[in-house]
Amino acid sequence: MIDSNTYSERRNCFLEKLTGTAAVIPAASLVPHHADCDYPFRQNSDFWYLTGLDEPDAVALFLPHRPLGEQFILFVLPKEPGAEVWNGFRWGVEGAVERFGADIAHPLGEFQSKLGDYLKGAEGIAFRIGKHPKIEPIVLQVWTEQLDQAQRNGYSSKFLVPPCPLIHQLRILKQPQELERMRETAQISAEAHELARQHTRPGMNERQVQAIIEQYFLEKGARGPAYGSIVAGGDNACVLHYTSNNAPLLDGDLLLIDAGCSLVDYYNGDITRTFPINGRFTGEQKALYEVVLEAQQSAIDSVVPGQNAESVHLTAVRVLVEGLLDLGLLKGSVDSLIAQGAYRHLYMHRTGHWLGLDVHDVGAYRLGEYPVELESGMVLTVEPGIYVSDRLPVPIGQPEIADRWKGIGIRIEDDVVVSGGTPEILTAGAVKSVEELQR
Ligand code: GLY
Ligand code: MN
Ligand code: MN
């Protein structure tokens, strides 16, 4: 697990980046599911990254304009037996200081009355507008009062800025302890995929395979799935965000599983594997699978410092287009097909995303005109695919697709760490060669 020194180091880095700006970082709130029932609590990842406190409605202040010992303030739900008997343990004000390293802590009910004093002397306020409906009116009211009184007091914060770019510059580079957690989540996720494949047989329902995977996540101590598991037999695999997972698995079809677990400290795995339900690829399935696998391998090989997410994507696209040309599913020159996007009825998504506390993790892909270069310690997914169905029209000038290809949806996704040398594939425990997937 991430230790308290690491949280403290993160806060110090954030405080340094803030220079004279005070940051207000709220925790997540519970979200109603229906009637009196809430969704399971999911902490805001920025708040979690800086505090490690897994309770709703808290607020953290970061005050670089104050002396040492008054720079990290937590407002938390107070200890309250009547509430804890219904909803469970709270750390309370004392726990916020002793366990979570706050310099000073207060009950949440004092946030409105104390915020003005804490913000006094800050050059600006770092707060994300539009995301925190309970906290935003209080921050705006306190700033408005400061502005109204500035003529007499001689100061007020001069600007409101989003804190996210500063926190996300930190989060995009994983610390050694974070990489350990990501190895763990990737390993459990990979083992779940292996188990699911070994138990898959024609006649089962997608939902039964989902159960095998998610049971394994829980058995291994994970919080559960990192996102809605996709268990998609046959043509269902051509629906990118298919999550209904309620169809029978047919002899002769492929099964695409996109699933990963979230650990109790929110580090996420994100793996896709596609394999034949009956253990034997058909000729068309194997031909397309080999194209996707080659595209993925080439793209993974390009995950090195100095490359960027766009160049990794283009590496995959080039191999996919070459393979589809060879199979007669596209026609023309590779360069013009890529320039015109004339392959997008068969491959319509990007090849990956940053991965961390969020599955689609934070961090810029571009800064203005410039793509963000890959650096050691970044983690991204590499997930090319081919999806052959009638859902999108064939572009003018491209070949109509014979029925024998239709209903084949393939994606192969691994989680990859940028390292100084060869990229580290965190999810290598889930096999993917044609030979290993057949039985
Ligand atoms: N499972 C979501 C994704 O692969 O991006
Ligand atoms: Mn995925
Ligand atoms: Mn992904």
Coordinates of C-alpha atoms and ligand atoms in Angstrom, one line a residue:
M1 CA 0.0 0.0 0.0
I2 CA 1.0 3.6 -0.5
D3 CA 2.6 4.8 2.8
S4 CA 2.0 8.0 4.7
N5 CA 5.4 9.4 3.7
T6 CA 4.4 9.1 0.0
Y7 CA 1.2 11.0 0.6
S8 CA 3.2 13.7 2.5
E9 CA 5.7 13.9 -0.4
R10 CA 2.8 14.4 -2.9
R11 CA 1.4 17.2 -0.8
N12 CA 4.8 18.9 -0.6
C13 CA 5.2 18.7 -4.4
F14 CA 1.7 20.1 -4.9
L15 CA 2.3 22.9 -2.4
E16 CA 5.5 23.8 -4.2
K17 CA 3.7 24.0 -7.6
L18 CA 0.9 26.2 -6.2
T19 CA 3.5 28.9 -5.2
G20 CA 1.2 31.6 -3.6
T21 CA -2.2 30.1 -4.6
A22 CA -4.4 28.4 -2.1
A23 CA -6.1 25.2 -3.3
V24 CA -9.5 23.8 -2.2
I25 CA -9.8 20.1 -3.1
P26 CA -13.2 18.4 -2.2
A27 CA -13.7 14.7 -1.7
A28 CA -16.5 12.9 -3.6
S29 CA -20.0 12.7 -2.3
L30 CA -22.2 9.6 -2.2
V31 CA -24.3 9.3 -5.4
P32 CA -27.9 8.1 -5.2
H33 CA -28.6 4.9 -7.1
H34 CA -32.4 4.8 -6.5
A35 CA -34.7 5.6 -3.6
D36 CA -32.7 5.5 -0.4
C37 CA -29.9 3.4 -1.9
D38 CA -26.5 4.9 -2.9
Y39 CA -23.9 3.6 -5.3
P40 CA -20.8 2.2 -3.4
F41 CA -18.7 5.2 -2.4
R42 CA -16.0 6.1 -4.9
Q43 CA -13.5 8.7 -3.7
N44 CA -12.4 11.6 -6.0
S45 CA -9.0 10.5 -7.4
D46 CA -7.3 13.9 -6.9
F47 CA -8.5 14.1 -3.3
W48 CA -7.4 10.5 -2.7
Y49 CA -4.0 11.1 -4.3
L50 CA -3.2 13.9 -1.9
T51 CA -4.8 12.5 1.3
G52 CA -5.5 8.8 1.2
L53 CA -8.7 9.5 3.1
D54 CA -11.6 7.4 1.8
E55 CA -14.6 9.3 3.3
P56 CA -17.3 11.3 1.5
D57 CA -17.8 15.1 1.7
A58 CA -14.4 16.1 3.2
V59 CA -12.5 19.1 2.0
A60 CA -8.7 19.5 1.9
L61 CA -7.1 23.0 1.8
F62 CA -3.5 23.5 0.7
L63 CA -2.2 26.8 1.9
P64 CA 1.3 27.6 0.6
H65 CA 0.9 31.2 1.8
R66 CA 0.7 30.1 5.5
P67 CA 3.6 29.1 7.7
L68 CA 4.7 25.5 8.0
G69 CA 2.4 23.6 10.2
E70 CA -0.7 25.4 8.8
Q71 CA -0.5 24.4 5.2
F72 CA -2.6 21.2 5.0
I73 CA -6.1 21.5 6.5
L74 CA -8.8 18.9 6.5
F75 CA -12.5 19.4 7.1
V76 CA -14.1 16.0 7.8
L77 CA -17.3 14.4 8.9
P78 CA -17.1 14.4 12.7
K79 CA -17.3 11.3 14.9
E80 CA -21.0 10.7 15.5
P81 CA -22.2 7.4 16.9
G82 CA -25.7 7.9 15.6
A83 CA -24.4 8.3 12.0
E84 CA -21.7 5.6 12.3
V85 CA -24.1 3.0 13.4
W86 CA -25.9 3.4 10.1
N87 CA -23.0 4.1 7.7
G88 CA -19.9 2.9 9.4
F89 CA -16.7 4.2 10.9
R90 CA -15.4 7.8 10.5
W91 CA -11.9 9.0 11.3
G92 CA -13.2 12.3 12.6
V93 CA -11.2 15.4 13.4
E94 CA -8.6 13.6 15.6
G95 CA -8.1 10.9 13.0
A96 CA -7.6 13.5 10.3
V97 CA -4.6 14.8 12.1
E98 CA -3.2 11.6 13.6
R99 CA -3.8 9.2 10.8
F100 CA -3.9 11.4 7.7
G101 CA -1.3 14.0 8.7
A102 CA -3.4 17.1 8.6
D103 CA -1.7 20.1 10.2
I104 CA -5.2 21.2 11.5
A105 CA -8.6 19.5 11.1
H106 CA -12.1 20.8 11.7
P107 CA -15.6 19.3 11.5
L108 CA -17.1 19.8 8.1
G109 CA -19.9 22.0 9.5
E110 CA -17.2 24.7 10.1
F111 CA -16.0 24.9 6.5
Q112 CA -18.1 27.9 5.5
S113 CA -17.2 30.0 8.6
K114 CA -13.5 29.2 8.5
L115 CA -12.7 29.3 4.8
G116 CA -12.4 33.1 4.5
D117 CA -9.7 33.3 7.2
Y118 CA -7.7 30.4 5.7
L119 CA -7.7 32.0 2.2
K120 CA -6.6 35.4 3.5
G121 CA -3.3 36.4 1.9
A122 CA -3.5 33.9 -0.9
E123 CA -2.7 35.4 -4.3
G124 CA -5.3 33.2 -6.0
I125 CA -7.7 30.3 -5.4
A126 CA -7.2 26.9 -7.1
F127 CA -10.7 25.3 -7.3
R128 CA -12.4 23.3 -10.0
I129 CA -15.6 25.1 -11.0
G130 CA -18.5 23.0 -12.2
K131 CA -17.7 19.7 -10.4
H132 CA -18.5 20.2 -6.7
P133 CA -22.1 21.5 -6.3
K134 CA -22.0 21.5 -2.5
I135 CA -18.7 23.3 -2.1
E136 CA -18.7 25.7 -5.1
P137 CA -21.3 28.2 -3.8
I138 CA -19.3 28.5 -0.5
V139 CA -16.0 29.1 -2.3
L140 CA -17.6 31.7 -4.6
Q141 CA -19.3 33.4 -1.7
V142 CA -16.1 33.7 0.3
W143 CA -14.2 35.1 -2.7
T144 CA -17.1 37.5 -3.4
E145 CA -16.9 38.8 0.2
Q146 CA -13.2 39.2 -0.1
L147 CA -13.6 41.2 -3.3
D148 CA -16.3 43.3 -1.8
Q149 CA -14.1 44.1 1.2
A150 CA -10.8 44.5 -0.8
Q151 CA -11.1 48.3 -0.9
R152 CA -11.0 48.5 2.9
N153 CA -8.8 45.5 3.7
G154 CA -6.3 46.1 1.0
Y155 CA -6.2 42.5 -0.4
S156 CA -8.2 39.8 -1.9
S157 CA -7.4 36.7 -4.0
K158 CA -7.0 37.9 -7.6
F159 CA -7.9 34.9 -9.6
L160 CA -9.6 31.5 -9.6
V161 CA -7.8 28.8 -11.5
P162 CA -8.3 25.0 -11.9
P163 CA -5.9 23.0 -9.7
C164 CA -6.2 20.0 -12.0
P165 CA -3.3 20.7 -14.3
L166 CA -0.9 20.8 -11.4
I167 CA -2.1 17.7 -9.7
H168 CA -2.3 15.8 -13.0
Q169 CA 1.3 16.7 -13.9
L170 CA 2.1 14.7 -10.7
R171 CA -0.3 11.9 -11.3
I172 CA 0.8 11.1 -14.8
L173 CA 4.3 10.1 -13.5
K174 CA 3.8 7.0 -11.3
Q175 CA 6.0 6.8 -8.2
P176 CA 7.7 3.4 -7.5
Q177 CA 5.1 2.5 -4.9
E178 CA 2.4 3.2 -7.4
L179 CA 4.0 1.0 -10.0
E180 CA 4.0 -1.8 -7.4
R181 CA 0.3 -1.3 -6.9
M182 CA -0.2 -1.3 -10.7
R183 CA 1.7 -4.6 -11.0
E184 CA -0.6 -6.1 -8.4
T185 CA -3.8 -4.9 -10.0
A186 CA -2.6 -6.0 -13.4
Q187 CA -1.6 -9.4 -12.1
I188 CA -5.0 -10.1 -10.5
S189 CA -6.8 -8.9 -13.6
A190 CA -4.6 -11.1 -15.8
E191 CA -5.3 -14.2 -13.6
A192 CA -9.0 -13.5 -13.8
H193 CA -8.8 -13.5 -17.6
E194 CA -7.0 -16.8 -17.6
L195 CA -9.5 -18.4 -15.3
A196 CA -12.4 -17.1 -17.4
R197 CA -11.0 -18.4 -20.6
Q198 CA -10.3 -21.8 -19.1
H199 CA -13.9 -22.1 -18.0
T200 CA -15.6 -20.8 -21.1
R201 CA -17.6 -23.3 -23.1
P202 CA -20.3 -23.0 -25.8
G203 CA -23.8 -22.7 -24.3
M204 CA -22.7 -20.7 -21.3
N205 CA -24.1 -17.2 -20.9
E206 CA -21.9 -14.1 -21.0
R207 CA -23.0 -13.3 -17.5
Q208 CA -21.6 -16.5 -16.2
V209 CA -18.1 -15.6 -17.5
Q210 CA -18.5 -12.1 -15.9
A211 CA -19.3 -13.9 -12.6
I212 CA -16.1 -15.9 -12.8
I213 CA -14.0 -12.8 -13.4
E214 CA -15.6 -10.6 -10.8
Q215 CA -15.6 -13.3 -8.2
Y216 CA -11.9 -13.7 -8.7
F217 CA -11.4 -9.9 -8.2
L218 CA -13.2 -10.0 -4.9
E219 CA -11.5 -13.2 -3.7
K220 CA -8.1 -11.5 -4.3
G221 CA -9.1 -8.6 -2.1
A222 CA -9.8 -6.1 -4.9
R223 CA -12.7 -3.6 -4.5
G224 CA -14.3 -5.0 -7.6
P225 CA -14.3 -4.3 -11.3
A226 CA -12.6 -1.1 -12.3
Y227 CA -15.3 -0.3 -14.9
G228 CA -18.3 -2.2 -16.2
S229 CA -16.9 -5.5 -17.4
I230 CA -17.4 -6.2 -21.1
V231 CA -18.1 -9.8 -21.9
A232 CA -19.2 -9.9 -25.5
G233 CA -19.7 -13.0 -27.6
G234 CA -19.7 -12.9 -31.4
D235 CA -21.1 -9.7 -32.9
N236 CA -21.6 -8.1 -29.5
A237 CA -17.9 -7.5 -29.5
C238 CA -18.4 -4.9 -32.2
V239 CA -20.3 -2.7 -29.7
L240 CA -17.4 -1.0 -28.0
H241 CA -19.1 -0.2 -24.7
Y242 CA -21.2 -3.4 -24.6
T243 CA -22.0 -4.2 -20.9
S244 CA -25.4 -5.9 -21.0
N245 CA -23.5 -9.3 -20.9
N246 CA -26.6 -11.4 -21.1
A247 CA -26.4 -13.5 -24.3
P248 CA -25.5 -17.2 -24.9
L249 CA -22.0 -18.0 -26.1
L250 CA -22.2 -19.7 -29.5
D251 CA -20.1 -22.5 -30.8
G252 CA -17.9 -21.0 -33.5
D253 CA -18.0 -17.4 -32.2
L254 CA -15.2 -15.4 -30.5
L255 CA -15.5 -14.0 -27.0
L256 CA -14.1 -10.6 -26.2
I257 CA -13.6 -9.8 -22.5
D258 CA -12.5 -6.3 -21.5
A259 CA -12.2 -6.4 -17.7
G260 CA -9.9 -5.3 -14.9
C261 CA -10.0 -4.9 -11.2
S262 CA -9.8 -1.9 -8.9
L263 CA -7.7 -2.4 -5.8
V264 CA -8.9 -1.0 -2.4
D265 CA -6.6 1.9 -3.0
Y266 CA -8.2 2.5 -6.5
Y267 CA -5.3 1.4 -8.7
N268 CA -6.8 -0.1 -11.8
G269 CA -6.2 -2.9 -14.4
D270 CA -7.6 -2.7 -17.9
I271 CA -7.2 -5.8 -20.0
T272 CA -8.9 -7.1 -23.2
R273 CA -8.5 -10.6 -24.5
T274 CA -10.4 -12.2 -27.4
F275 CA -10.5 -16.0 -28.0
P276 CA -12.5 -18.7 -29.6
I277 CA -15.4 -20.0 -27.4
N278 CA -14.9 -23.6 -28.6
G279 CA -11.1 -23.4 -28.5
R280 CA -10.5 -23.3 -32.3
F281 CA -10.2 -20.1 -34.5
T282 CA -11.9 -20.2 -37.9
G283 CA -9.8 -19.1 -40.8
E284 CA -11.3 -15.6 -40.9
Q285 CA -11.1 -15.1 -37.1
K286 CA -7.4 -16.2 -37.1
A287 CA -6.5 -14.0 -40.0
L288 CA -8.0 -10.9 -38.3
Y289 CA -6.6 -11.9 -34.9
E290 CA -3.1 -12.1 -36.2
V291 CA -3.4 -8.6 -37.7
V292 CA -4.6 -7.1 -34.4
L293 CA -1.9 -9.0 -32.5
E294 CA 0.9 -7.8 -34.8
A295 CA -0.5 -4.2 -34.6
Q296 CA -0.5 -4.4 -30.8
Q297 CA 3.0 -5.8 -30.6
S298 CA 4.4 -3.1 -32.9
A299 CA 2.6 -0.4 -30.9
I300 CA 3.9 -1.8 -27.6
D301 CA 7.4 -1.9 -29.0
S302 CA 7.0 1.9 -29.7
V303 CA 6.2 2.7 -26.1
V304 CA 9.6 4.2 -25.3
P305 CA 10.7 7.6 -24.0
G306 CA 10.5 10.3 -26.7
Q307 CA 7.5 8.7 -28.5
N308 CA 4.0 9.9 -27.7
A309 CA 0.4 8.5 -27.5
E310 CA -0.3 9.7 -31.0
S311 CA 2.8 8.0 -32.5
V312 CA 1.8 4.7 -30.7
H313 CA -1.7 5.0 -32.2
L314 CA -0.3 5.6 -35.7
T315 CA 2.0 2.6 -35.4
A316 CA -1.0 0.4 -34.6
V317 CA -3.1 2.0 -37.4
R318 CA -0.4 1.4 -40.0
V319 CA -0.1 -2.3 -39.2
L320 CA -3.9 -2.7 -39.1
V321 CA -4.3 -1.0 -42.4
E322 CA -1.6 -3.1 -44.0
G323 CA -3.2 -6.3 -42.7
L324 CA -6.7 -5.3 -43.8
L325 CA -5.3 -4.5 -47.3
D326 CA -3.7 -7.9 -47.5
L327 CA -7.0 -9.6 -46.6
G328 CA -8.9 -7.5 -49.2
L329 CA -11.0 -5.7 -46.6
L330 CA -9.6 -2.4 -47.7
K331 CA -8.2 -1.2 -51.0
G332 CA -5.8 1.7 -52.0
S333 CA -2.5 2.8 -50.6
V334 CA -1.6 2.6 -47.0
D335 CA -0.8 6.3 -46.7
S336 CA -4.0 7.5 -48.4
L337 CA -6.2 5.1 -46.4
I338 CA -4.6 6.5 -43.2
A339 CA -4.8 10.1 -44.4
Q340 CA -8.5 9.8 -45.4
G341 CA -9.4 7.7 -42.3
A342 CA -10.9 5.2 -44.8
Y343 CA -10.3 2.3 -42.3
R344 CA -12.5 3.8 -39.5
H345 CA -15.5 1.5 -40.3
L346 CA -13.3 -1.3 -39.1
Y347 CA -11.2 0.5 -36.4
M348 CA -12.9 3.5 -34.9
H349 CA -11.2 4.2 -31.5
R350 CA -7.9 5.4 -30.3
T351 CA -5.1 2.8 -29.4
G352 CA -4.8 3.6 -25.7
H353 CA -5.0 6.0 -22.7
W354 CA -3.2 6.8 -19.6
L355 CA -3.9 4.4 -16.7
G356 CA -3.8 4.9 -12.9
L357 CA -6.2 5.9 -10.2
D358 CA -8.7 6.6 -13.0
V359 CA -9.0 4.0 -15.8
H360 CA -8.9 6.7 -18.4
D361 CA -6.3 8.5 -16.2
V362 CA -5.6 12.1 -16.0
G363 CA -2.8 14.0 -17.7
A364 CA -2.6 15.8 -21.0
Y365 CA -1.9 14.0 -24.3
R366 CA -1.1 17.3 -26.0
L367 CA 0.1 20.7 -24.8
G368 CA -1.1 23.0 -27.5
E369 CA 0.5 21.9 -30.8
Y370 CA 2.9 19.5 -29.1
P371 CA 2.2 15.9 -28.2
V372 CA 3.3 15.0 -24.7
E373 CA 6.4 12.8 -24.9
L374 CA 6.4 9.5 -23.2
E375 CA 8.7 9.4 -20.1
S376 CA 9.7 6.7 -17.7
G377 CA 7.1 6.1 -15.1
M378 CA 4.1 6.8 -17.3
V379 CA 1.5 4.0 -17.7
L380 CA -0.7 3.5 -20.7
T381 CA -2.9 0.9 -22.3
V382 CA -2.2 -0.4 -25.8
E383 CA -5.5 -1.7 -27.3
P384 CA -5.9 -1.9 -31.0
G385 CA -8.9 -3.8 -32.5
I386 CA -10.9 -4.7 -35.6
Y387 CA -14.7 -4.8 -35.6
V388 CA -16.5 -6.1 -38.6
S389 CA -20.2 -5.5 -38.6
D390 CA -22.9 -3.7 -40.6
R391 CA -23.2 -0.8 -38.1
L392 CA -21.1 1.7 -40.0
P393 CA -21.3 2.3 -43.7
V394 CA -18.4 1.1 -45.9
P395 CA -16.8 4.4 -47.2
I396 CA -17.2 5.1 -50.9
G397 CA -14.5 3.4 -52.8
Q398 CA -13.9 0.7 -50.2
P399 CA -14.8 -3.0 -50.8
E400 CA -18.2 -4.3 -49.5
I401 CA -17.6 -6.9 -46.8
A402 CA -18.5 -10.6 -47.4
D403 CA -20.7 -12.1 -44.8
R404 CA -18.1 -14.6 -43.7
W405 CA -16.2 -11.7 -42.0
K406 CA -19.1 -10.2 -40.2
G407 CA -19.7 -10.5 -36.5
I408 CA -16.0 -10.7 -35.7
G409 CA -14.9 -8.2 -33.1
I410 CA -11.4 -8.4 -31.8
R411 CA -9.5 -6.2 -29.3
I412 CA -6.2 -7.0 -27.5
E413 CA -5.3 -4.7 -24.6
D414 CA -2.4 -4.6 -22.3
D415 CA -1.2 -2.2 -19.6
V416 CA 2.3 -0.9 -20.3
V417 CA 4.9 1.1 -18.3
V418 CA 7.2 3.4 -20.1
S419 CA 10.7 2.5 -18.8
G420 CA 14.2 3.5 -19.7
G421 CA 14.6 0.5 -22.0
T422 CA 12.1 -2.2 -23.1
P423 CA 8.5 -1.3 -22.1
E424 CA 7.2 -3.3 -19.1
I425 CA 4.0 -5.2 -19.9
L426 CA 2.1 -5.4 -16.6
T427 CA -0.5 -7.7 -18.0
A428 CA 1.7 -10.3 -19.6
G429 CA 0.1 -13.0 -17.3
A430 CA -2.9 -13.1 -19.7
V431 CA -1.8 -15.1 -22.7
K432 CA -2.6 -13.9 -26.2
S433 CA -0.8 -16.0 -28.9
V434 CA -3.0 -18.0 -31.2
E435 CA -1.4 -21.2 -30.0
E436 CA -2.1 -20.5 -26.3
L437 CA -5.7 -19.5 -26.9
Q438 CA -6.6 -22.7 -28.7
R439 CA -7.3 -26.1 -27.1
Ligands
GLY1 N1 -12.3 -0.7 -20.7 C1 -12.2 0.7 -21.1 C2 -11.1 0.8 -22.0 O1 -10.5 -0.1 -22.4 O2 -10.7 1.9 -22.3
MN2 MN -10.4 -2.0 -21.6
MN3 MN -8.6 0.7 -22.0

